[in-house]
XYZ file of C-alpha atoms in Angstrom:
571
model
C 7.310 -17.342 -17.466
C 8.827 -15.113 -20.042
C 5.067 -13.393 -20.514
C 5.190 -12.706 -16.922
C 8.244 -10.914 -17.225
C 7.119 -8.710 -20.534
C 3.990 -8.007 -18.657
C 5.155 -7.077 -15.868
C 8.568 -5.979 -16.697
C 8.441 -2.890 -14.919
C 7.926 -4.265 -11.746
C 10.486 -6.599 -11.989
C 12.873 -3.885 -12.897
C 11.409 -1.748 -9.536
C 11.494 -4.776 -6.792
C 15.442 -5.646 -7.973
C 16.524 -2.232 -7.796
C 15.224 -1.990 -4.397
C 16.392 -5.352 -3.142
C 19.898 -4.493 -4.347
C 19.744 -1.102 -2.895
C 18.530 -2.464 0.412
C 21.314 -5.058 0.433
C 24.310 -2.556 -0.829
C 22.594 -0.367 2.487
C 23.118 -2.951 4.836
C 26.315 -4.237 3.703
C 28.191 -0.623 3.459
C 27.503 0.452 7.022
C 27.463 -2.812 8.525
C 30.917 -2.836 7.197
C 31.776 0.465 8.660
C 30.718 -0.827 11.810
C 32.371 -3.657 11.717
C 35.694 -2.806 10.015
C 35.775 1.083 10.189
C 38.791 2.332 12.418
C 36.736 4.888 14.983
C 34.300 2.011 15.553
C 37.281 -0.384 17.094
C 37.124 0.382 20.763
C 33.111 0.443 20.590
C 33.355 -3.484 18.615
C 35.790 -3.535 21.775
C 32.623 -3.712 24.033
C 29.992 -4.716 22.104
C 30.632 -7.004 19.073
C 29.639 -7.736 15.975
C 26.285 -7.085 17.477
C 27.289 -3.235 16.500
C 27.171 -3.768 13.205
C 23.580 -5.430 12.779
C 22.255 -2.819 14.878
C 23.852 -0.121 12.300
C 22.704 -1.686 9.179
C 19.320 -2.624 9.593
C 19.261 0.941 11.225
C 20.197 2.117 8.038
C 17.592 -0.362 5.948
C 14.911 0.879 8.636
C 15.738 4.754 6.883
C 15.671 3.209 3.728
C 12.648 1.931 4.103
C 10.805 4.228 6.343
C 11.497 6.676 3.300
C 9.584 4.746 1.083
C 6.526 3.577 2.827
C 4.130 6.691 3.004
C 4.666 6.936 -0.935
C 2.343 4.233 -2.151
C -0.145 5.972 -0.248
C -0.279 9.237 -1.112
C -3.135 8.710 -3.214
C -3.193 12.193 -4.959
C 0.327 11.248 -6.568
C -0.315 7.965 -8.079
C -3.250 9.910 -9.968
C -1.205 12.436 -11.090
C 1.351 9.982 -12.244
C -1.698 7.660 -14.049
C -3.679 10.263 -15.745
C -1.832 13.106 -16.446
C 1.765 12.176 -16.684
C 2.083 11.542 -20.773
C 5.531 10.166 -20.084
C 4.052 7.429 -18.441
C 3.401 4.550 -20.701
C 0.110 1.783 -20.068
C 2.480 -1.237 -18.474
C 4.036 1.473 -16.375
C 1.018 2.769 -15.511
C -0.371 -0.839 -15.011
C 2.044 -0.950 -12.274
C 0.834 1.919 -9.937
C -2.065 -0.479 -9.288
C 0.463 -2.568 -7.160
C 0.796 -0.136 -4.378
C -1.057 -1.549 -1.982
C 1.580 -4.750 -2.579
C 4.483 -2.863 -2.392
C 3.631 -0.770 0.537
C 2.671 -3.762 2.492
C 6.042 -5.330 1.328
C 8.177 -2.464 3.051
C 6.183 -2.477 5.870
C 7.138 -6.160 6.695
C 10.672 -4.974 5.485
C 9.909 -2.597 8.705
C 8.801 -4.894 10.931
C 12.257 -7.397 10.060
C 14.803 -4.838 10.153
C 13.062 -3.621 13.642
C 13.267 -7.060 14.953
C 17.262 -7.153 13.986
C 17.760 -3.848 15.267
C 15.907 -4.575 18.268
C 17.542 -7.712 19.449
C 21.041 -5.939 18.629
C 20.591 -3.013 20.373
C 19.477 -5.401 23.974
C 22.642 -7.285 23.172
C 24.569 -3.594 22.966
C 23.016 -2.538 26.105
C 23.634 -6.022 28.246
C 27.746 -6.050 27.124
C 27.427 -1.406 28.190
C 25.824 -2.491 31.631
C 28.884 -5.664 32.128
C 30.983 -3.140 30.592
C 30.138 -0.503 33.749
C 30.802 -3.208 36.352
C 34.056 -4.334 34.987
C 37.360 -2.866 36.625
C 39.848 -0.650 35.480
C 42.322 -3.254 35.122
C 40.962 -5.072 31.781
C 40.334 -2.449 28.511
C 36.717 -2.818 28.404
C 36.942 -1.377 31.540
C 39.049 1.109 31.317
C 36.725 2.526 27.900
C 33.925 2.477 30.234
C 35.683 4.582 32.958
C 36.585 7.402 29.846
C 34.858 10.770 29.802
C 32.823 10.497 33.332
C 32.983 14.655 33.124
C 33.536 16.059 29.788
C 31.128 13.748 27.876
C 33.971 12.178 25.800
C 32.450 8.760 26.752
C 31.868 5.506 24.879
C 29.862 3.868 27.387
C 26.603 5.353 28.119
C 25.783 3.317 31.135
C 28.126 5.573 34.077
C 26.966 3.712 37.233
C 27.268 0.009 37.496
C 24.223 0.559 39.451
C 22.148 0.452 35.859
C 20.509 -2.229 34.660
C 18.983 -2.712 31.084
C 15.614 -2.140 31.615
C 16.251 1.335 33.706
C 18.806 2.057 29.953
C 15.676 1.529 27.835
C 13.114 3.466 29.808
C 15.797 6.665 31.179
C 17.259 7.228 27.769
C 15.866 9.105 24.265
C 16.966 6.052 22.219
C 15.275 3.426 24.834
C 12.036 5.086 25.820
C 11.760 5.903 22.021
C 12.675 2.281 21.017
C 10.073 1.227 22.836
C 7.437 3.352 21.713
C 8.617 2.856 18.276
C 8.194 -1.100 18.574
C 5.401 -1.262 20.221
C 3.113 0.993 17.281
C 4.525 -0.925 15.276
C 3.426 -4.325 16.660
C 0.250 -3.027 16.795
C -0.008 -1.462 12.849
C 1.126 -4.582 12.020
C -1.044 -7.128 13.489
C -3.940 -5.278 12.923
C -3.107 -5.114 9.106
C -3.891 -8.585 8.535
C -6.005 -9.516 6.266
C -8.498 -11.090 8.948
C -9.277 -8.109 10.836
C -9.030 -5.794 7.838
C -12.300 -7.453 6.332
C -14.066 -8.440 9.453
C -12.765 -5.057 12.200
C -11.675 -2.284 8.851
C -12.130 -0.398 12.284
C -9.864 -1.479 14.392
C -7.700 -1.290 11.119
C -8.230 2.418 10.687
C -7.724 3.042 13.767
C -4.371 1.716 14.977
C -2.884 1.889 11.487
C -2.972 6.288 11.957
C -0.051 5.419 15.038
C 2.137 6.214 12.072
C 2.160 9.953 12.971
C 3.886 8.690 16.678
C 5.797 5.852 14.598
C 7.712 8.436 12.611
C 7.694 10.947 15.491
C 9.510 8.941 17.485
C 11.797 7.178 14.616
C 12.925 10.979 14.433
C 13.918 11.584 17.534
C 15.590 8.670 18.331
C 19.288 9.002 17.685
C 19.205 12.574 19.673
C 20.762 10.404 22.083
C 23.906 9.951 20.536
C 24.081 6.597 22.302
C 26.451 5.367 19.622
C 29.752 6.574 19.629
C 32.872 5.941 17.968
C 36.508 7.875 18.342
C 37.195 11.458 17.051
C 39.561 11.486 13.627
C 41.850 13.906 15.822
C 41.797 11.257 18.730
C 42.736 8.836 16.815
C 45.760 10.439 15.396
C 46.830 10.994 19.848
C 45.369 7.374 19.832
C 46.053 4.343 17.034
C 43.847 1.919 17.929
C 46.324 -1.141 16.669
C 49.239 0.551 18.405
C 47.760 1.559 22.013
C 44.962 -0.534 22.352
C 47.761 -3.228 23.798
C 48.968 -0.731 26.322
C 45.827 1.353 27.561
C 47.598 0.831 31.011
C 49.960 3.066 29.858
C 47.474 5.591 29.210
C 47.375 8.808 30.820
C 45.304 9.053 34.152
C 44.131 12.845 33.242
C 41.099 14.236 30.820
C 40.928 13.077 27.093
C 41.254 15.811 24.519
C 41.507 16.163 21.323
C 44.345 18.903 21.392
C 46.355 16.944 23.502
C 49.636 18.018 21.903
C 51.910 16.686 24.902
C 52.193 13.143 23.136
C 54.646 11.178 21.066
C 54.896 8.139 19.044
C 55.794 6.566 22.269
C 52.858 7.138 23.963
C 49.230 7.402 23.104
C 46.640 10.023 25.120
C 42.784 8.884 25.891
C 41.074 8.443 23.381
C 37.774 10.791 22.772
C 34.204 9.509 21.770
C 31.715 11.510 20.191
C 28.319 10.174 18.574
C 27.767 10.667 14.397
C 24.717 13.460 14.005
C 20.819 11.697 13.488
C 20.845 10.884 10.424
C 16.893 9.662 10.610
C 15.148 13.169 9.737
C 16.943 13.751 6.549
C 15.933 10.188 5.097
C 11.899 11.085 6.059
C 11.454 14.376 6.089
C 11.283 14.675 1.881
C 8.254 11.982 1.706
C 6.783 13.011 5.068
C 6.675 17.129 3.966
C 4.763 14.962 0.641
C 2.228 13.579 2.971
C 1.357 16.045 4.811
C 0.423 17.853 1.736
C -1.529 15.156 0.168
C -3.477 15.175 3.429
C -3.819 19.241 3.750
C -5.510 18.670 -0.374
C -7.917 15.551 1.008
C -8.940 18.306 3.962
C -9.248 20.675 1.931
C -11.975 18.586 -0.601
C -13.869 17.173 1.966
C -14.472 20.067 3.388
C -16.445 20.852 0.341
C -19.790 21.080 0.262
C -22.044 17.388 -0.849
C -25.380 18.277 -2.339
C -27.220 14.155 -1.893
C -29.258 14.141 -4.619
C -31.243 10.885 -4.286
C -31.308 8.110 -2.342
C -32.418 4.231 -3.360
C -32.456 1.209 -1.414
C -31.757 -1.956 -3.588
C -31.920 -5.418 -2.772
C -29.434 -7.662 -0.758
C -28.733 -4.874 1.584
C -27.215 -2.834 -1.112
C -27.438 1.051 -1.298
C -27.153 3.295 -4.014
C -26.454 6.979 -3.394
C -25.863 10.269 -5.861
C -24.891 12.871 -5.027
C -23.585 16.435 -6.503
C -20.344 18.124 -5.702
C -18.864 21.719 -7.299
C -15.922 20.909 -9.653
C -16.080 16.929 -9.256
C -14.696 15.184 -12.520
C -13.819 11.500 -12.724
C -13.293 8.694 -15.323
C -14.984 5.634 -15.901
C -13.549 3.207 -12.907
C -12.462 5.694 -10.575
C -13.251 5.904 -6.344
C -13.859 8.401 -3.475
C -13.323 8.045 -0.234
C -16.635 8.632 2.799
C -17.040 9.912 5.402
C -20.543 10.357 7.522
C -20.347 12.171 10.680
C -23.933 10.620 11.869
C -22.377 7.195 11.994
C -18.428 8.537 12.750
C -16.593 11.822 12.378
C -13.631 9.947 11.673
C -13.500 6.976 9.583
C -13.176 7.400 5.837
C -14.369 4.049 3.614
C -13.305 3.579 0.099
C -16.366 2.912 -2.304
C -15.877 2.842 -6.553
C -18.288 5.081 -8.428
C -21.165 3.814 -10.253
C -21.538 7.001 -12.028
C -20.291 8.103 -15.820
C -18.582 10.426 -16.229
C -20.849 11.900 -18.508
C -23.560 12.314 -16.279
C -24.175 15.320 -13.963
C -23.768 13.237 -10.589
C -21.797 10.681 -9.476
C -23.338 7.727 -7.384
C -22.054 4.659 -5.284
C -23.380 1.777 -3.800
C -23.244 0.595 -0.488
C -23.852 -3.204 0.453
C -24.365 -4.338 3.811
C -20.480 -5.843 5.327
C -19.986 -4.267 8.099
C -20.933 -2.056 11.486
C -20.163 0.955 9.661
C -22.071 -0.053 6.738
C -24.499 -1.465 8.544
C -24.890 1.863 10.420
C -24.740 4.344 7.261
C -27.325 2.247 5.473
C -30.235 2.610 8.550
C -29.492 6.210 8.917
C -30.706 6.271 5.548
C -32.971 4.853 4.895
C -34.506 6.282 8.421
C -33.509 10.082 7.403
C -34.639 9.767 3.495
C -36.101 12.846 3.244
C -33.328 14.610 4.764
C -30.337 12.664 4.424
C -27.086 12.886 6.665
C -24.182 15.269 5.600
C -21.569 12.898 3.954
C -18.266 14.558 3.361
C -16.261 12.720 -0.276
C -12.397 13.029 -0.755
C -11.524 11.652 -4.262
C -11.913 10.955 -6.812
C -8.734 8.775 -7.063
C -7.362 6.295 -10.680
C -7.158 2.730 -10.393
C -6.955 0.121 -12.780
C -10.123 0.045 -14.486
C -9.508 3.354 -16.531
C -7.445 2.468 -18.545
C -10.301 -0.197 -20.167
C -11.013 1.534 -23.122
C -7.304 1.647 -24.028
C -7.354 -2.072 -24.965
C -9.050 -3.810 -27.918
C -10.778 -6.442 -25.750
C -11.442 -6.572 -22.507
C -12.533 -9.233 -20.113
C -14.503 -7.492 -17.306
C -15.055 -9.747 -14.413
C -16.738 -8.951 -10.857
C -17.901 -10.492 -7.899
C -20.895 -9.629 -5.644
C -21.101 -6.106 -5.233
C -17.166 -6.134 -7.109
C -19.335 -5.045 -9.981
C -19.777 -1.930 -9.721
C -16.284 0.208 -11.305
C -18.385 -2.274 -14.299
C -21.123 -0.404 -13.858
C -19.603 2.911 -14.625
C -17.887 1.668 -17.257
C -20.725 -0.012 -18.819
C -23.194 2.942 -18.542
C -20.213 4.761 -20.145
C -20.758 2.630 -23.475
C -24.620 3.808 -23.211
C -23.338 6.920 -23.834
C -21.013 6.832 -26.132
C -22.880 5.034 -28.462
C -26.003 7.222 -27.907
C -23.707 10.289 -28.739
C -21.716 7.887 -31.773
C -18.347 8.250 -30.101
C -15.622 7.576 -33.088
C -12.649 7.868 -30.500
C -13.287 4.779 -28.731
C -10.914 1.880 -29.363
C -12.747 -0.775 -27.862
C -13.919 -3.325 -29.963
C -15.245 -6.088 -28.239
C -15.967 -6.633 -24.310
C -16.709 -9.759 -22.182
C -18.149 -9.337 -18.905
C -18.880 -12.019 -16.447
C -20.892 -11.323 -12.633
C -20.774 -14.211 -9.863
C -23.265 -13.501 -7.379
C -24.739 -15.589 -4.662
C -28.410 -14.579 -4.822
C -30.402 -13.881 -6.979
C -31.622 -10.137 -5.617
C -27.912 -8.733 -6.265
C -29.106 -9.268 -10.420
C -31.949 -6.655 -9.479
C -30.245 -3.179 -9.257
C -27.748 -4.065 -11.720
C -30.376 -5.673 -14.422
C -32.757 -2.367 -15.967
C -28.395 -0.600 -16.881
C -27.943 -4.226 -19.156
C -31.595 -4.254 -20.654
C -31.125 -0.863 -21.688
C -27.312 -1.480 -23.182
C -29.089 -4.235 -24.915
C -31.751 -2.169 -26.523
C -28.616 0.849 -26.975
C -26.812 -1.722 -29.118
C -29.858 -3.242 -31.166
C -30.645 0.222 -32.311
C -26.988 1.286 -33.116
C -26.443 -2.115 -35.538
C -23.571 -2.701 -32.314
C -25.382 -5.815 -30.685
C -22.148 -8.331 -30.797
C -20.469 -5.637 -28.926
C -21.018 -6.757 -25.567
C -21.026 -10.791 -25.011
C -22.018 -10.687 -20.632
C -22.256 -13.864 -18.432
C -24.436 -14.217 -15.316
C -23.047 -16.537 -12.791
C -25.355 -17.525 -9.767
C -23.114 -19.569 -7.536
C -26.272 -20.448 -4.964
C -29.701 -21.733 -5.718
C -32.382 -23.461 -4.661
C -35.132 -25.406 -5.400
C -37.011 -23.090 -6.318
C -34.654 -21.392 -8.699
C -34.098 -24.467 -10.467
C -38.111 -24.895 -10.976
C -38.482 -21.774 -12.539
C -35.823 -22.076 -14.849
C -36.943 -25.541 -16.068
C -40.284 -24.116 -16.092
C -38.969 -21.339 -18.381
C -36.227 -22.711 -20.517
C -38.015 -22.159 -24.139
C -38.959 -18.585 -23.303
C -36.479 -15.784 -25.160
C -35.451 -13.732 -21.900
C -34.224 -15.370 -18.674
C -36.380 -16.335 -15.329
C -33.764 -14.896 -12.886
C -33.242 -11.302 -14.758
C -35.290 -10.812 -17.655
C -32.316 -10.416 -19.337
C -31.850 -11.800 -23.050
C -28.654 -14.171 -21.966
C -29.314 -16.635 -19.683
C -27.688 -16.733 -16.171
C -25.793 -20.132 -15.898
C -25.085 -22.062 -12.724
C -22.020 -22.562 -11.400
C -18.666 -20.714 -11.177
C -17.031 -20.032 -14.255
C -14.513 -22.485 -16.046
C -12.192 -19.774 -16.422
C -9.851 -22.101 -18.964
C -12.477 -22.335 -21.737
C -13.537 -18.527 -20.993
C -10.235 -17.638 -22.059
C -8.776 -20.099 -24.966
C -12.541 -18.828 -26.522
C -11.497 -14.703 -26.327
C -7.882 -16.150 -27.330
C -9.125 -17.964 -30.381
C -11.730 -14.862 -31.638
C -8.693 -12.509 -31.080
C -5.740 -14.011 -32.446
C -3.660 -10.966 -32.253
C -5.527 -8.341 -30.156
C -4.381 -6.790 -26.604
C -7.101 -8.301 -23.964
C -7.283 -6.108 -20.815
C -8.808 -8.557 -17.954
C -10.229 -5.709 -15.196
C -11.163 -7.883 -11.690
C -12.706 -6.617 -9.109
C -13.437 -9.427 -6.337
C -10.951 -11.606 -3.492
C -8.045 -12.198 -4.000
C -8.230 -16.197 -5.018
C -10.569 -15.590 -8.238
C -7.528 -12.707 -8.755
C -5.018 -15.633 -9.034
C -6.820 -17.547 -11.022
C -7.273 -15.143 -13.492
C -3.721 -13.606 -13.630
C -2.392 -17.610 -13.805
C -4.715 -17.519 -16.693
C -3.096 -14.879 -18.734
C 0.313 -14.860 -17.965
C -0.925 -19.004 -19.946
C -2.880 -18.337 -22.753
C -0.692 -15.166 -23.332
C 1.381 -15.912 -26.583
C 5.024 -15.634 -26.605
C 4.788 -13.994 -30.103
C 4.374 -10.481 -28.847
C 2.244 -9.930 -32.724
C -0.247 -12.277 -31.158
C -2.579 -12.076 -28.582
C -1.690 -10.749 -25.327
C -3.451 -10.606 -21.900
C -3.275 -8.189 -18.912
C -4.070 -8.496 -16.139
C -5.320 -5.561 -13.750
C -7.295 -5.573 -10.221
C -8.998 -2.784 -8.196
C -7.103 -2.535 -5.147
C -8.088 0.526 -2.126
């Protein structure tokens, strides 16, 4: 537990601050509407549901302020790569941006549910109050303000029903639209939908535009009202609510001077100014600038210089773009108008910063990827036009900041490490003395042998370069095949005594099955007892949980000894 807090202290501080602010805001607004004098008459009609509605509304405003910030990718890349004040431990926490985005999103959903349920009670009570006789305090309050708009009860006719209020008022109509948009966005954001039907997630998530527009106008009707300050001088709730039958029957007024201490004027009510726009204006402007910048970059000319089809339905595209600068492990968004004019998909760059082009490897994983692979194969001589947005920073950028790095790729998740290993190859060729990393452990886990083919040439070249440079111990790599048949098993038996692997042709023999991570971590901890080890994963969440657990388990309590820092790719 101590190691986990030490490695994630910044996340702990941020989450504690976020949770504390939510609790403070909710309690503060809850108490204002539950105990505040100006809302005493409002509570006569609505009861405690008023406080629950307003407390959750305040938390909604706060979280809607935050929800867009974690997806401002240019801002995150700037903080990661440009600000020297952002240390490694803090910069690493930026990789949790999507987790924080989801947490804030679920909080918005929770607060929306509380707000909606509370207001359903409020609307029902408003409608019931409108049918009360003026001989009761509730009926008297509901009858106030018919002629001058200083009303407390927005339901001005006994014939009005809750559905009519919901669909004929600004608050009701925008509330319905906001709730429907949020339900669609939340339900289409599940892991299953994102993995299997990414297009559904992509299109429905853009309902956030409607959500924010509705949110800004939601409070314009000023339905929830409190007593004005001048009116409280003329009608003190504690003294006047019991003798409401003696209130004047004329027009209510804040400026009624014809009163004395023994008489109570008719109370005057008004709605407070809408507050939501004050909360969300700044992040909305920031996000608009973010989208303008991304649109501008996406419209710049892109030249496809080479297209290569690899086994296992993997397509490599090499691209050139003027002014494009990248770091290892970064990713870009790609749009192919021929396939879809609106869809943008993230892909990790597999080229090195030292190369005069940048490349991506696209694996068949759905309708969009299937279509783009098909289009490029059919139009090999005249490739379709691409639009590129990025690059954006990821955890893998920090790989050379550690003395020892463990790189773990699963399937096509090897792509960010292709960029890293290529960059190492160039650094060895140029004898780059700035390379801080002393040792890299690379693990690649695949289901089928064809997936090894496109990457084997790079590893082979790196093997030769390390031998020529006298650094043959710099890279230790292990390839794991999790799915094999009797034919592969026969080849392994026949080639058992050969110098190279029968599957990949590399000196390092392929292992069959999955890595035993406890053995791998204990070995690294033993060989590097006083090193800082960065563990980088591009793969499934289940594997991430195992690696994160091992990082906590094998990090020493003594900060001077071996420490493992877990980093995972997030798009």
